[in-house]
PDB file of C-alpha atoms in Angstrom:
ATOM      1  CA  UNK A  44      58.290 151.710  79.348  1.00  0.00           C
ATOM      2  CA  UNK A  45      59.889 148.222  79.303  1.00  0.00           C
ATOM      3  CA  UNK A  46      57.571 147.240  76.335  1.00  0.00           C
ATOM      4  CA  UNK A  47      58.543 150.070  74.433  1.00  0.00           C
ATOM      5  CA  UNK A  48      62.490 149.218  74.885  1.00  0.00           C
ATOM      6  CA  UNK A  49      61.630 145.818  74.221  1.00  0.00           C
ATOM      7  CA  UNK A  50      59.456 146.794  70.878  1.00  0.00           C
ATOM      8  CA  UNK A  51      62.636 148.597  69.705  1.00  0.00           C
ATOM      9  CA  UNK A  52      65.755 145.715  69.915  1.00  0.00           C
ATOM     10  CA  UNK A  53      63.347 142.638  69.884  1.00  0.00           C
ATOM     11  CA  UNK A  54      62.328 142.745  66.327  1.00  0.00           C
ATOM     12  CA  UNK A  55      66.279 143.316  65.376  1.00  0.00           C
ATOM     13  CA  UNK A  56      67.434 140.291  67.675  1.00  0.00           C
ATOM     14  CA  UNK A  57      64.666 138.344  65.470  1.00  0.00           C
ATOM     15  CA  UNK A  58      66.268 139.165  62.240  1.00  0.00           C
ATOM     16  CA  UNK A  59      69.854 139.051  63.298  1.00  0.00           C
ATOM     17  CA  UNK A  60      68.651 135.694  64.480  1.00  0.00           C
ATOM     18  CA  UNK A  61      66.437 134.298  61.239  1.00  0.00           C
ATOM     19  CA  UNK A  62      70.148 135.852  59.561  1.00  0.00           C
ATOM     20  CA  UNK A  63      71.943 133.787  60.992  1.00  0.00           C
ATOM     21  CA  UNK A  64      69.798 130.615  61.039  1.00  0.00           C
ATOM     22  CA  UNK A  65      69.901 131.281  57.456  1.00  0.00           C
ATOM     23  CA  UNK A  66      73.679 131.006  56.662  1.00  0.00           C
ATOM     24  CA  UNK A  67      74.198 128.814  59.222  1.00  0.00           C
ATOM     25  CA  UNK A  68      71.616 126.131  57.734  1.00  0.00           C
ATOM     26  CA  UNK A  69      73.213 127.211  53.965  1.00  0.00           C
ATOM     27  CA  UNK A  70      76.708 126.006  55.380  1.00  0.00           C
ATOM     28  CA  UNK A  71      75.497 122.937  57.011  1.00  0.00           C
ATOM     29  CA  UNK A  72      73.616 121.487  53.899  1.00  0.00           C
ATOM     30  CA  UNK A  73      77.181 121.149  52.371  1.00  0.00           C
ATOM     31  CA  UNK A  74      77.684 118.544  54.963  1.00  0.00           C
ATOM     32  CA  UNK A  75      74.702 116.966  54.021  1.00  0.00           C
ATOM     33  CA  UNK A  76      73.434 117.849  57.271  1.00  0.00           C
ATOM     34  CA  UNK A  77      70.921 120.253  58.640  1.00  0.00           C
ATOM     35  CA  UNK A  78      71.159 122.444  61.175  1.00  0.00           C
ATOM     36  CA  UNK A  79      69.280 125.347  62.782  1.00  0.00           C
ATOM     37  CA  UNK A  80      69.710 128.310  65.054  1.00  0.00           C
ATOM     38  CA  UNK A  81      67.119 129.464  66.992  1.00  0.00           C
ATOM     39  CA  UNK A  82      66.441 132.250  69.893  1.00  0.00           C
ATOM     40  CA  UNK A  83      64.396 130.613  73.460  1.00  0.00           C
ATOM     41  CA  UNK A  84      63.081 134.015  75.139  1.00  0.00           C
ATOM     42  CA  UNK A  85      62.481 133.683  79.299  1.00  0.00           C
ATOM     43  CA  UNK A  86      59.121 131.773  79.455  1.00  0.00           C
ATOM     44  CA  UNK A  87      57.909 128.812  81.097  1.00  0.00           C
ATOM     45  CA  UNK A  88      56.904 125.882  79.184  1.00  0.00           C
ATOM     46  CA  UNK A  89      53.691 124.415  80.131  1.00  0.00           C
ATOM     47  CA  UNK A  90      53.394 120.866  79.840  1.00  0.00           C
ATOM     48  CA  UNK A  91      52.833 120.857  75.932  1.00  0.00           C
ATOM     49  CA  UNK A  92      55.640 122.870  75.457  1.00  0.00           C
ATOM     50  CA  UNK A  93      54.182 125.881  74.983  1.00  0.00           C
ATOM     51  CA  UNK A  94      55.825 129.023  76.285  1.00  0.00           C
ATOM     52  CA  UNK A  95      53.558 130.800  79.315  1.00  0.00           C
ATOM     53  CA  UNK A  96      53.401 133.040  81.710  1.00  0.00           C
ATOM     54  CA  UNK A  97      56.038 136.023  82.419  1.00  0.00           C
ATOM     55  CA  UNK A  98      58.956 137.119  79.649  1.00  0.00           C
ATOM     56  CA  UNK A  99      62.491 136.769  81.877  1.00  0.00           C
ATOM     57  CA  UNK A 100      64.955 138.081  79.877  1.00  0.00           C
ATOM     58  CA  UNK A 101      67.546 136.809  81.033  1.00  0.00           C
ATOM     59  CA  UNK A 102      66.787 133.214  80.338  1.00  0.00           C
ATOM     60  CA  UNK A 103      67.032 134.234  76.882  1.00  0.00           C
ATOM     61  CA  UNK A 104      69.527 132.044  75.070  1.00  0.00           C
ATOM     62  CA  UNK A 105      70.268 130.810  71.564  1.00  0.00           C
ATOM     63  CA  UNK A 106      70.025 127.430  70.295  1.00  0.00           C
ATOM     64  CA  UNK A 107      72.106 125.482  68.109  1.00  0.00           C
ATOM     65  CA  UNK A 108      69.899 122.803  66.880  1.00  0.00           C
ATOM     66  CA  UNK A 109      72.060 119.796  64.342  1.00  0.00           C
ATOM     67  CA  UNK A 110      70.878 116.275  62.937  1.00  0.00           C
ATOM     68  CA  UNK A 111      73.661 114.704  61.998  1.00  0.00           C
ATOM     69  CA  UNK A 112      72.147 111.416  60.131  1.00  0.00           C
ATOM     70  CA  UNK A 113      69.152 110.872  58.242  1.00  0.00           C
ATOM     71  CA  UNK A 114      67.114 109.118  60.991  1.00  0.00           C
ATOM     72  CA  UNK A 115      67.306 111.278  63.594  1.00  0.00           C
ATOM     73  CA  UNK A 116      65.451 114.514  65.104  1.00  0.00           C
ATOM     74  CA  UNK A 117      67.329 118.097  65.288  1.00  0.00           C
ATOM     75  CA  UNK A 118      68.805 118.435  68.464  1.00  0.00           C
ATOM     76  CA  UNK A 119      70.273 120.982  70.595  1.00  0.00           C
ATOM     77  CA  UNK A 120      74.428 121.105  69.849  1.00  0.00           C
ATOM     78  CA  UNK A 121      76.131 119.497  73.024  1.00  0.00           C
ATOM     79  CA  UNK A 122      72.579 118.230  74.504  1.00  0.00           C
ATOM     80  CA  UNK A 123      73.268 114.531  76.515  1.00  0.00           C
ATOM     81  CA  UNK A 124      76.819 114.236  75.415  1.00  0.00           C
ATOM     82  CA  UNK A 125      75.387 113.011  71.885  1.00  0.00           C
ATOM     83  CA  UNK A 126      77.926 115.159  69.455  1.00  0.00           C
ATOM     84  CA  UNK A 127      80.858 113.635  68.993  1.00  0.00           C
ATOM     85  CA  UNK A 128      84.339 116.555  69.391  1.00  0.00           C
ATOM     86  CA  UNK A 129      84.053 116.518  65.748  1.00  0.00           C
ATOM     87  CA  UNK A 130      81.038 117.385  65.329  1.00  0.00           C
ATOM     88  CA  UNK A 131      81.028 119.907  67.959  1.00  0.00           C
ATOM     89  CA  UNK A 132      84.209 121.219  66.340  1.00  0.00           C
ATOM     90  CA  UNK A 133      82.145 121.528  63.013  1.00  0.00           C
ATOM     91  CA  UNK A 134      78.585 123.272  64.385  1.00  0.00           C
ATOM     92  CA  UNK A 135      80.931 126.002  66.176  1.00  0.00           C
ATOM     93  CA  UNK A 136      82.825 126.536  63.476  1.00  0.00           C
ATOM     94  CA  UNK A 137      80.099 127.259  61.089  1.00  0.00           C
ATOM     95  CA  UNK A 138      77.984 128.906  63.472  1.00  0.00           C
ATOM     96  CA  UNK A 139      80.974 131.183  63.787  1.00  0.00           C
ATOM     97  CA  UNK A 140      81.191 131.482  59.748  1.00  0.00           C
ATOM     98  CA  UNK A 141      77.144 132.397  60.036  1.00  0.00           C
ATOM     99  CA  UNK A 142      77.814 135.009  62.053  1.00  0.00           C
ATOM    100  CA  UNK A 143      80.849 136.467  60.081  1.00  0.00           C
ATOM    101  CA  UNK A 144      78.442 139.096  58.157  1.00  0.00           C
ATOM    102  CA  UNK A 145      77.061 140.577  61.183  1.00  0.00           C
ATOM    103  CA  UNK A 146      79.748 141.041  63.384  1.00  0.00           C
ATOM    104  CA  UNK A 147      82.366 143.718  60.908  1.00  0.00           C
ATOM    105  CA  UNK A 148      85.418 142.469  62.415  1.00  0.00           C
ATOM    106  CA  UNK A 149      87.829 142.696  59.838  1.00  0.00           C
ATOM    107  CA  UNK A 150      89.478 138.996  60.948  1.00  0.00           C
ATOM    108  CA  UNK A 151      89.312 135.871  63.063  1.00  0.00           C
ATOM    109  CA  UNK A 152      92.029 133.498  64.793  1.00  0.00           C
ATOM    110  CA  UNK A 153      90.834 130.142  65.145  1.00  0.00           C
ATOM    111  CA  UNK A 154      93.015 127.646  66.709  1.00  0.00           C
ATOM    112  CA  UNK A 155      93.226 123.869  66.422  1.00  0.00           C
ATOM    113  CA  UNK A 156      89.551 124.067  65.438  1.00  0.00           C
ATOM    114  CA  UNK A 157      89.955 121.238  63.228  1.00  0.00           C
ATOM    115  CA  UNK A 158      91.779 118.622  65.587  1.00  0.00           C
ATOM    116  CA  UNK A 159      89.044 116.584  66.287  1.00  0.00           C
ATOM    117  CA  UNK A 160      87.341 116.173  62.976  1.00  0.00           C
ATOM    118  CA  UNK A 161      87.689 113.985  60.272  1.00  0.00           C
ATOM    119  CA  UNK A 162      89.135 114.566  57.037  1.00  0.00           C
ATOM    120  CA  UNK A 163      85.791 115.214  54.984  1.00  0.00           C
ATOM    121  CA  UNK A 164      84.525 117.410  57.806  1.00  0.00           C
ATOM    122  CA  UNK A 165      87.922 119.435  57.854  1.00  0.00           C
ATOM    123  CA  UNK A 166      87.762 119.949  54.158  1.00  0.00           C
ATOM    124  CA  UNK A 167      84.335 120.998  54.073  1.00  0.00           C
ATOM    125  CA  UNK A 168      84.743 123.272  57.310  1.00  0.00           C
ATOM    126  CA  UNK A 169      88.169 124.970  55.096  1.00  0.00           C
ATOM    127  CA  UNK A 170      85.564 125.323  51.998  1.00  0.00           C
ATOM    128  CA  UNK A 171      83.138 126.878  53.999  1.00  0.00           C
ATOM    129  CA  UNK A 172      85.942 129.548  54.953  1.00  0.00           C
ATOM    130  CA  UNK A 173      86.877 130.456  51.767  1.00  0.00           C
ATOM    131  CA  UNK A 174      83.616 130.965  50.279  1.00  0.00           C
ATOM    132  CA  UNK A 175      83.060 132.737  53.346  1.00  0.00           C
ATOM    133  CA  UNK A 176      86.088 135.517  52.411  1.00  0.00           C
ATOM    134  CA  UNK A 177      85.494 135.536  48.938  1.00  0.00           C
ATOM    135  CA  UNK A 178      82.726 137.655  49.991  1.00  0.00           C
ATOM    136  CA  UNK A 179      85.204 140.220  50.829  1.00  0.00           C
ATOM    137  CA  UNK A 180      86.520 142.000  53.801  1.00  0.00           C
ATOM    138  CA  UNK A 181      87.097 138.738  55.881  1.00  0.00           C
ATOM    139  CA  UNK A 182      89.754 137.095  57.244  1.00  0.00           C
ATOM    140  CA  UNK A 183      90.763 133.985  58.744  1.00  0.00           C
ATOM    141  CA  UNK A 184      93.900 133.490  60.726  1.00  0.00           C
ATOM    142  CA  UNK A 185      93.482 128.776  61.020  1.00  0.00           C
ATOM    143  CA  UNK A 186      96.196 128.157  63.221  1.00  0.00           C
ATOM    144  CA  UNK A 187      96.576 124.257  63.063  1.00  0.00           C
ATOM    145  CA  UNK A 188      99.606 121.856  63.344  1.00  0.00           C
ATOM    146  CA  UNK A 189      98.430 120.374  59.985  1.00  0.00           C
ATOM    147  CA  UNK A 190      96.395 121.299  56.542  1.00  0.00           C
ATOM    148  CA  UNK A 191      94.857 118.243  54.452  1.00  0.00           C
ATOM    149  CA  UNK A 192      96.811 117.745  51.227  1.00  0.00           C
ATOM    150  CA  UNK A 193      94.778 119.418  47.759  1.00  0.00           C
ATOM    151  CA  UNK A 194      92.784 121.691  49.328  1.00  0.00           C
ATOM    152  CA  UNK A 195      91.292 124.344  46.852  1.00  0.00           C
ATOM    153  CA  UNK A 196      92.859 127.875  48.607  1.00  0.00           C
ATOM    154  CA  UNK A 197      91.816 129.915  45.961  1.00  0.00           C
ATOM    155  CA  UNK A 198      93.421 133.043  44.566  1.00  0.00           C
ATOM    156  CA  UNK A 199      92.574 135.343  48.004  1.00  0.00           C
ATOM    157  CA  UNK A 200      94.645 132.616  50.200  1.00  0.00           C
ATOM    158  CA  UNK A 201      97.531 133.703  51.868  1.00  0.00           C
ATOM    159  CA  UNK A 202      99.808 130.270  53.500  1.00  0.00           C
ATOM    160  CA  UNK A 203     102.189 131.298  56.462  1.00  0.00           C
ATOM    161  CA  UNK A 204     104.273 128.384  57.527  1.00  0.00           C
ATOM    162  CA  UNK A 205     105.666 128.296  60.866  1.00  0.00           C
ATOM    163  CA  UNK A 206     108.470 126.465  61.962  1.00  0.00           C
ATOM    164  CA  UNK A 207     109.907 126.112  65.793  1.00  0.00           C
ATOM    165  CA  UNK A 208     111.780 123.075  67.301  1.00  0.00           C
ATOM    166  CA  UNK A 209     115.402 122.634  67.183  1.00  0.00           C
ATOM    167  CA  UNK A 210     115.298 120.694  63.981  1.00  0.00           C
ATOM    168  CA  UNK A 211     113.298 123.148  61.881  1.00  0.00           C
TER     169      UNK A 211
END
């Protein structure tokens, strides 16, 4: 019974997975980057690394993989304290842009998202955003204390400024 339930949502996890490895590898090249998103199912790994024995599903878990620079491997987001805040900052935020087409929310808040990166990164995370609405039906409430001068909003981008403090 178990391997019938699990021959009816596994194959779908798989695609929604390979989906979103997809965009989220798309959105990371225009960092110059790659990146990767993977799904671990509930195996062992024997000592080559090779998955064995019984399926535990709830060790399942999904795996950010970046690489940052030229000359080094793919590694798992967060893994050792190697990412830097910005480049955390920048995998979850275009992870969460990767997963924009599967999830039909009609909008998401992010706040302070870009705090911690650097100018080029914030720029390229904000163009990754708009090409992500311009595929219609999305929003994006950025709530940040700052936007980069000449950014390209396009005609579909809505600026709310807020003001609060006792000289404002």
């Amino acid at each position: 019974e178990l391997k019938k339930m699990e021959a009816k949502w596994r194959p779908q996890l798989e695609a929604m997975i390979r989906t979103v490895d997809s965009n989220f590898s798309a959105y990371f090249a225009r960092f110059k980057c790659a990146g990767e998103v993977s799904l671990t199912d509930g195996r062992k790994l024997d000592d080559d690394g090779q998955p064995t024995g019984a399926d535990d599903f709830s060790q399942y878990k999904v795996h950010i993989k970046v690489k940052w620079r030229a000359n080094e491997a793919l590694h798992v987001l967060g893994e050792a304290g190697r990412d830097s805040g910005g480049e955390r900052s920048v995998a979850t935020m275009v992870y969460l842009i990767s997963l924009q087409n599967l999830n039909p929310a009609p909008f998401r808040v992010v706040a302070e998202i870009t705090q911690a990166m650097d100018s080029s990164n914030e720029r390229n995370v904000f163009q990754c955003i708009t090409a992500a609405c311009s595929q219609g039906g999305k929003q994006y409430f950025l709530l940040t204390p700052k936007l980069l001068a000449d950014l390209d909003y396009g005609e579909d981008t809505a600026i709310q400024f807020g003001y609060n403090g006792p000289y404002m």
